[in-house]
Amino acid sequence: MEIAPPDPVTDLESKNPILLLLLGLVTSALALATVWGINLASDDFNLMGLYMLWIIPVGALLVGVAAGSGYGLGSWWTGVRISRNLLLLVLLLQIAAYFAAQYIDYLHLLSQIGPEGEDPGFLTFFDWSTRQIQFKGESDSDYGDPLGAWGYAFRALELGGFVLGGLVVPLALKAKPYCEQCQVYMRTRDLVVLPASTPTRKFKRKDTDALEAWQAENEVAHQAGMDLLERIWQAAGNRQTGVINDIVSEHKPHAKETGKLSVRIVLSVSTCPGCAKGRMFAASLTGHGNDIHRQELGGVDLSDDLTRQLS
Ligand SMILES: [Zn+2]
């Protein structure tokens, strides 16, 4: 018998996702156990049944995010990239976890009935508990009527929220820069913030001249920022580390003032911890606090020597 030599291509693809899956199952179990624990401890609060505007299942979404976080963490630690197939698997596992929780709920009911009582069977129990779904009124004792068949609509919202929530963390990781060759996520840091607007100014209400002058100035400042970025892309393409370093060291000391501008450009670099692969990319940020709008401004792959100098 002959043993075939290892195939480098399949070897590259065969990083084992078992640890990632196990970690996801653990966080799923913990999240659902928490929901169950809360249900047991209080008779009228159900985290999974928390809705916003009647139909947005925020509770189920949040529990789903917690449940699916393990898949994301596992991907980050092991370097197994979240592929489309893996996302599909996570989706199926989330559905399975949801029904496993329902089944445990059913077993719990059986344990309370005791051996003498009649076992309704899981499906009957599930149907009954779905039709029993009801909305809580203003006061604690004020319940609406059970929703009956409509309960299934809310069952679907709950399941949908839980499953979608579970995909949030894995999807966030999928968007992260990744080195195919070393099968690890790249490390990202901000290099510098460049100005792309003038400082905000106060005007008298009717002073349109001053406003127009300021708007013109603002446009010039924005163009200057974009020109600066263009120079950086060109320097990166021509391997002119000196040019990039000069721009960075010129603007770095002013990070605080630049951060206060209404529009600024953040230049970031992602480098692979395993090899010399690197990528530089930029985004323009508008606004402050909770209201920051981010617009990607493209990026370039870095040459090996540039990666080494910038990492
Ligand atoms: Zn690499």
Short mmCIF file of C-alpha atoms and ligand atoms in Angstrom, two decimals:
data_model
loop_
_atom_site.label_atom_id
_atom_site.label_comp_id
_atom_site.label_asym_id
_atom_site.label_seq_id
_atom_site.Cartn_x
_atom_site.Cartn_y
_atom_site.Cartn_z
CA MET A 1 0.00 0.00 0.00
CA GLU A 2 1.20 3.45 -0.83
CA ILE A 3 0.60 6.56 1.13
CA ALA A 4 -0.09 9.60 -1.00
CA PRO A 5 2.05 12.66 -0.27
CA PRO A 6 0.20 15.45 1.45
CA ASP A 7 -1.54 17.76 -0.96
CA PRO A 8 -0.43 21.31 -0.14
CA VAL A 9 -3.66 22.83 -1.42
CA THR A 10 -6.02 20.72 0.66
CA ASP A 11 -3.61 21.02 3.59
CA LEU A 12 -3.99 24.75 3.41
CA GLU A 13 -7.77 24.42 3.54
CA SER A 14 -7.88 21.79 6.21
CA LYS A 15 -7.36 23.83 9.35
CA ASN A 16 -9.62 22.12 11.84
CA PRO A 17 -12.76 24.01 12.88
CA ILE A 18 -13.59 21.62 15.76
CA LEU A 19 -12.35 23.92 18.52
CA LEU A 20 -14.27 26.84 17.05
CA LEU A 21 -17.48 24.77 16.91
CA LEU A 22 -17.03 23.50 20.46
CA LEU A 23 -16.51 27.01 21.77
CA GLY A 24 -19.67 28.14 19.94
CA LEU A 25 -21.67 25.30 21.44
CA VAL A 26 -20.39 26.21 24.91
CA THR A 27 -21.43 29.88 24.58
CA SER A 28 -24.80 28.76 23.14
CA ALA A 29 -25.39 26.46 26.10
CA LEU A 30 -24.36 29.22 28.55
CA ALA A 31 -26.63 31.81 26.89
CA LEU A 32 -29.65 29.50 26.86
CA ALA A 33 -28.95 28.29 30.40
CA THR A 34 -28.96 31.94 31.51
CA VAL A 35 -32.37 32.48 29.87
CA TRP A 36 -33.67 29.36 31.56
CA GLY A 37 -32.24 30.37 34.92
CA ILE A 38 -33.91 33.79 34.69
CA ASN A 39 -37.23 32.14 33.75
CA LEU A 40 -37.02 29.85 36.77
CA ALA A 41 -36.03 32.63 39.16
CA SER A 42 -38.81 35.04 38.15
CA ASP A 43 -42.28 34.02 37.08
CA ASP A 44 -43.03 36.91 34.80
CA PHE A 45 -39.82 37.91 33.03
CA ASN A 46 -38.80 36.12 29.84
CA LEU A 47 -35.60 37.50 28.27
CA MET A 48 -36.26 35.67 25.00
CA GLY A 49 -39.72 37.23 24.76
CA LEU A 50 -38.54 40.84 24.98
CA TYR A 51 -39.82 42.88 22.01
CA MET A 52 -39.34 46.42 20.79
CA LEU A 53 -42.20 48.03 18.85
CA TRP A 54 -44.11 44.74 19.22
CA ILE A 55 -42.26 42.83 16.51
CA ILE A 56 -38.51 43.41 16.90
CA PRO A 57 -37.26 40.49 19.00
CA VAL A 58 -34.47 42.35 20.82
CA GLY A 59 -34.33 39.78 23.62
CA ALA A 60 -33.85 36.86 21.24
CA LEU A 61 -31.32 38.87 19.20
CA LEU A 62 -29.24 39.65 22.29
CA VAL A 63 -29.33 36.05 23.50
CA GLY A 64 -28.39 35.00 19.96
CA VAL A 65 -25.38 37.34 19.89
CA ALA A 66 -24.15 35.91 23.21
CA ALA A 67 -24.78 32.36 21.97
CA GLY A 68 -22.92 32.87 18.69
CA SER A 69 -20.01 34.81 20.19
CA GLY A 70 -18.09 31.57 20.77
CA TYR A 71 -17.96 30.86 17.03
CA GLY A 72 -16.39 34.28 16.50
CA LEU A 73 -13.96 33.97 19.40
CA GLY A 74 -13.00 30.49 18.22
CA SER A 75 -12.33 31.82 14.74
CA TRP A 76 -10.15 34.60 16.13
CA TRP A 77 -8.12 32.28 18.34
CA THR A 78 -7.68 29.36 15.99
CA GLY A 79 -7.34 31.44 12.82
CA VAL A 80 -10.00 29.34 11.08
CA ARG A 81 -11.63 31.76 8.71
CA ILE A 82 -15.41 32.06 8.75
CA SER A 83 -16.33 30.65 5.35
CA ARG A 84 -19.78 30.60 3.83
CA ASN A 85 -20.15 26.91 4.67
CA LEU A 86 -19.12 27.58 8.24
CA LEU A 87 -21.69 30.38 8.50
CA LEU A 88 -24.33 27.97 7.23
CA LEU A 89 -23.24 25.42 9.82
CA VAL A 90 -23.43 28.05 12.57
CA LEU A 91 -26.94 28.92 11.37
CA LEU A 92 -28.02 25.26 11.57
CA LEU A 93 -26.38 24.82 14.99
CA GLN A 94 -28.20 27.91 16.28
CA ILE A 95 -31.52 26.42 15.13
CA ALA A 96 -30.58 23.11 16.78
CA ALA A 97 -29.59 24.93 19.99
CA TYR A 98 -32.94 26.73 20.07
CA PHE A 99 -34.91 23.50 19.78
CA ALA A 100 -32.60 21.73 22.24
CA ALA A 101 -33.52 24.44 24.75
CA GLN A 102 -37.22 23.82 24.05
CA TYR A 103 -36.65 20.10 24.54
CA ILE A 104 -34.91 20.68 27.88
CA ASP A 105 -37.86 22.82 28.89
CA TYR A 106 -40.10 19.87 28.00
CA LEU A 107 -37.94 17.44 30.02
CA HIS A 108 -38.19 19.83 32.93
CA LEU A 109 -41.98 19.74 32.66
CA LEU A 110 -41.90 15.92 32.60
CA SER A 111 -39.76 15.87 35.73
CA GLN A 112 -42.41 17.97 37.46
CA ILE A 113 -45.29 15.74 36.31
CA GLY A 114 -43.53 12.71 37.80
CA PRO A 115 -43.73 9.10 36.60
CA GLU A 116 -47.49 8.76 37.30
CA GLY A 117 -48.52 11.67 35.10
CA GLU A 118 -49.24 11.41 31.40
CA ASP A 119 -46.45 12.32 28.98
CA PRO A 120 -47.93 14.67 26.34
CA GLY A 121 -45.02 14.15 23.94
CA PHE A 122 -42.64 16.91 22.85
CA LEU A 123 -44.61 18.09 19.81
CA THR A 124 -47.83 18.48 21.77
CA PHE A 125 -45.95 20.35 24.46
CA PHE A 126 -44.29 22.62 21.89
CA ASP A 127 -47.60 23.34 20.16
CA TRP A 128 -49.28 24.06 23.49
CA SER A 129 -46.53 26.38 24.73
CA THR A 130 -46.51 28.24 21.39
CA ARG A 131 -50.26 28.82 21.48
CA GLN A 132 -49.95 29.99 25.09
CA ILE A 133 -47.67 32.91 24.14
CA GLN A 134 -49.27 36.11 25.41
CA PHE A 135 -48.31 39.71 25.87
CA LYS A 136 -47.87 41.23 29.24
CA GLY A 137 -49.99 44.29 29.91
CA GLU A 138 -49.22 47.41 31.90
CA SER A 139 -49.38 45.81 35.32
CA ASP A 140 -47.76 42.54 36.35
CA SER A 141 -51.04 40.71 36.77
CA ASP A 142 -52.53 42.03 33.55
CA TYR A 143 -52.07 39.48 30.80
CA GLY A 144 -53.71 39.47 27.40
CA ASP A 145 -55.36 36.34 26.02
CA PRO A 146 -53.09 33.60 24.71
CA LEU A 147 -52.33 34.29 21.04
CA GLY A 148 -53.32 30.82 19.82
CA ALA A 149 -52.13 30.09 16.29
CA TRP A 150 -50.64 33.61 16.13
CA GLY A 151 -48.18 32.36 18.72
CA TYR A 152 -46.33 30.69 15.86
CA ALA A 153 -45.60 34.09 14.30
CA PHE A 154 -43.86 35.16 17.50
CA ARG A 155 -42.17 31.79 17.78
CA ALA A 156 -40.75 32.43 14.28
CA LEU A 157 -39.63 35.96 15.26
CA GLU A 158 -37.96 34.59 18.36
CA LEU A 159 -36.16 31.83 16.45
CA GLY A 160 -35.22 34.27 13.67
CA GLY A 161 -33.85 36.79 16.18
CA PHE A 162 -31.86 34.12 17.97
CA VAL A 163 -30.36 32.73 14.74
CA LEU A 164 -29.58 36.14 13.21
CA GLY A 165 -28.08 37.33 16.49
CA GLY A 166 -25.85 34.27 16.43
CA LEU A 167 -24.39 35.33 13.09
CA VAL A 168 -23.45 38.86 14.21
CA VAL A 169 -20.04 38.12 15.76
CA PRO A 170 -18.96 35.57 13.08
CA LEU A 171 -19.97 38.06 10.33
CA ALA A 172 -18.00 40.85 12.01
CA LEU A 173 -14.92 38.60 11.92
CA LYS A 174 -15.54 37.62 8.32
CA ALA A 175 -15.08 41.30 7.43
CA LYS A 176 -11.68 41.48 9.17
CA PRO A 177 -8.44 41.43 7.13
CA TYR A 178 -7.14 37.88 6.95
CA CYS A 179 -3.91 36.27 5.68
CA GLU A 180 -4.82 33.26 3.53
CA GLN A 181 -1.26 32.01 3.50
CA CYS A 182 -0.73 31.86 7.27
CA GLN A 183 -4.43 31.33 8.12
CA VAL A 184 -4.53 33.99 10.79
CA TYR A 185 -6.39 37.24 11.17
CA MET A 186 -4.22 40.26 10.53
CA ARG A 187 -3.52 42.83 13.24
CA THR A 188 -4.87 46.28 12.51
CA ARG A 189 -3.77 49.59 13.96
CA ASP A 190 -4.35 53.22 13.07
CA LEU A 191 -1.28 54.97 11.66
CA VAL A 192 -2.43 58.57 11.64
CA VAL A 193 -5.48 60.80 11.37
CA LEU A 194 -5.41 63.39 8.58
CA PRO A 195 -7.48 66.60 8.53
CA ALA A 196 -10.23 66.83 5.87
CA SER A 197 -12.16 69.92 7.01
CA THR A 198 -11.63 73.22 8.80
CA PRO A 199 -12.50 73.68 12.46
CA THR A 200 -16.17 74.48 13.11
CA ARG A 201 -16.91 78.15 13.59
CA LYS A 202 -19.80 80.14 15.04
CA PHE A 203 -21.61 82.67 12.85
CA LYS A 204 -24.18 85.36 13.39
CA ARG A 205 -27.45 84.11 12.03
CA LYS A 206 -27.60 86.42 9.00
CA ASP A 207 -23.92 86.47 8.16
CA THR A 208 -24.18 84.47 4.91
CA ASP A 209 -20.87 85.87 3.60
CA ALA A 210 -18.97 84.39 6.51
CA LEU A 211 -20.82 81.11 6.07
CA GLU A 212 -19.98 80.95 2.37
CA ALA A 213 -16.34 81.78 3.04
CA TRP A 214 -16.19 79.05 5.62
CA GLN A 215 -17.79 76.53 3.25
CA ALA A 216 -15.25 77.38 0.55
CA GLU A 217 -12.43 76.98 3.07
CA ASN A 218 -13.91 73.67 4.11
CA GLU A 219 -13.92 72.39 0.55
CA VAL A 220 -10.28 73.36 0.12
CA ALA A 221 -9.40 71.55 3.36
CA HIS A 222 -11.29 68.46 2.22
CA GLN A 223 -9.50 68.42 -1.12
CA ALA A 224 -6.15 68.86 0.66
CA GLY A 225 -6.92 65.81 2.78
CA MET A 226 -7.80 63.73 -0.27
CA ASP A 227 -4.65 64.91 -2.08
CA LEU A 228 -2.56 63.91 0.90
CA LEU A 229 -4.13 60.46 0.82
CA GLU A 230 -3.42 60.18 -2.89
CA ARG A 231 0.24 61.00 -2.21
CA ILE A 232 0.31 58.20 0.38
CA TRP A 233 -1.12 55.64 -2.06
CA GLN A 234 1.45 56.65 -4.65
CA ALA A 235 4.30 56.48 -2.14
CA ALA A 236 3.12 53.01 -1.04
CA GLY A 237 3.07 51.85 -4.66
CA ASN A 238 6.60 53.22 -5.23
CA ARG A 239 7.90 51.83 -1.92
CA GLN A 240 8.80 55.31 -0.67
CA THR A 241 8.68 54.65 3.05
CA GLY A 242 10.28 58.03 3.74
CA VAL A 243 7.37 59.94 2.21
CA ILE A 244 4.82 58.04 4.28
CA ASN A 245 6.84 58.40 7.47
CA ASP A 246 7.16 62.15 6.88
CA ILE A 247 3.41 62.59 6.47
CA VAL A 248 2.74 60.46 9.54
CA SER A 249 5.25 62.28 11.73
CA GLU A 250 3.96 65.64 10.50
CA HIS A 251 0.34 64.90 11.45
CA LYS A 252 0.68 62.58 14.41
CA PRO A 253 1.38 65.34 16.99
CA HIS A 254 -1.89 67.06 16.00
CA ALA A 255 -4.06 63.96 16.53
CA LYS A 256 -6.10 65.67 19.23
CA GLU A 257 -7.07 68.73 17.18
CA THR A 258 -7.63 66.64 14.04
CA GLY A 259 -9.93 64.34 15.97
CA LYS A 260 -12.19 67.31 16.75
CA LEU A 261 -12.70 68.21 13.06
CA SER A 262 -16.06 67.37 11.53
CA VAL A 263 -14.37 65.36 8.74
CA ARG A 264 -11.07 63.49 9.07
CA ILE A 265 -9.33 60.61 7.34
CA VAL A 266 -8.06 57.66 9.34
CA LEU A 267 -5.16 55.78 7.80
CA SER A 268 -4.78 52.23 9.13
CA VAL A 269 -2.45 49.36 8.46
CA SER A 270 -3.15 45.63 8.79
CA THR A 271 -0.17 43.31 9.07
CA CYS A 272 0.04 39.54 9.27
CA PRO A 273 1.72 38.30 12.48
CA GLY A 274 3.05 35.32 10.53
CA CYS A 275 4.49 36.77 7.33
CA ALA A 276 5.33 40.06 5.68
CA LYS A 277 1.90 40.54 4.15
CA GLY A 278 0.35 43.91 4.85
CA ARG A 279 -2.35 46.25 3.66
CA MET A 280 -2.88 49.95 4.17
CA PHE A 281 -6.39 51.36 4.01
CA ALA A 282 -8.22 54.59 4.76
CA ALA A 283 -11.68 55.76 5.73
CA SER A 284 -13.21 59.17 6.16
CA LEU A 285 -15.00 59.78 9.44
CA THR A 286 -17.75 62.38 9.73
CA GLY A 287 -19.41 63.45 12.95
CA HIS A 288 -18.68 62.67 16.58
CA GLY A 289 -19.76 60.57 19.54
CA ASN A 290 -22.60 58.19 18.80
CA ASP A 291 -23.14 59.69 15.37
CA ILE A 292 -19.98 58.84 13.42
CA HIS A 293 -20.37 58.04 9.74
CA ARG A 294 -17.58 55.95 8.24
CA GLN A 295 -16.87 55.85 4.52
CA GLU A 296 -14.17 53.52 3.17
CA LEU A 297 -11.64 55.23 0.93
CA GLY A 298 -9.91 52.16 -0.49
CA GLY A 299 -6.48 50.74 0.23
CA VAL A 300 -3.30 49.23 -1.20
CA ASP A 301 -1.33 46.04 -0.54
CA LEU A 302 2.08 46.79 0.92
CA SER A 303 5.43 45.51 -0.26
CA ASP A 304 7.31 43.33 2.25
CA ASP A 305 9.84 45.99 3.20
CA LEU A 306 7.10 48.58 3.72
CA THR A 307 5.15 46.17 5.95
CA ARG A 308 8.23 45.57 8.09
CA GLN A 309 8.86 49.30 8.47
CA LEU A 310 5.28 50.08 9.38
CA SER A 311 4.56 47.15 11.71
ZN ZN B 1 0.69 35.76 6.62
#
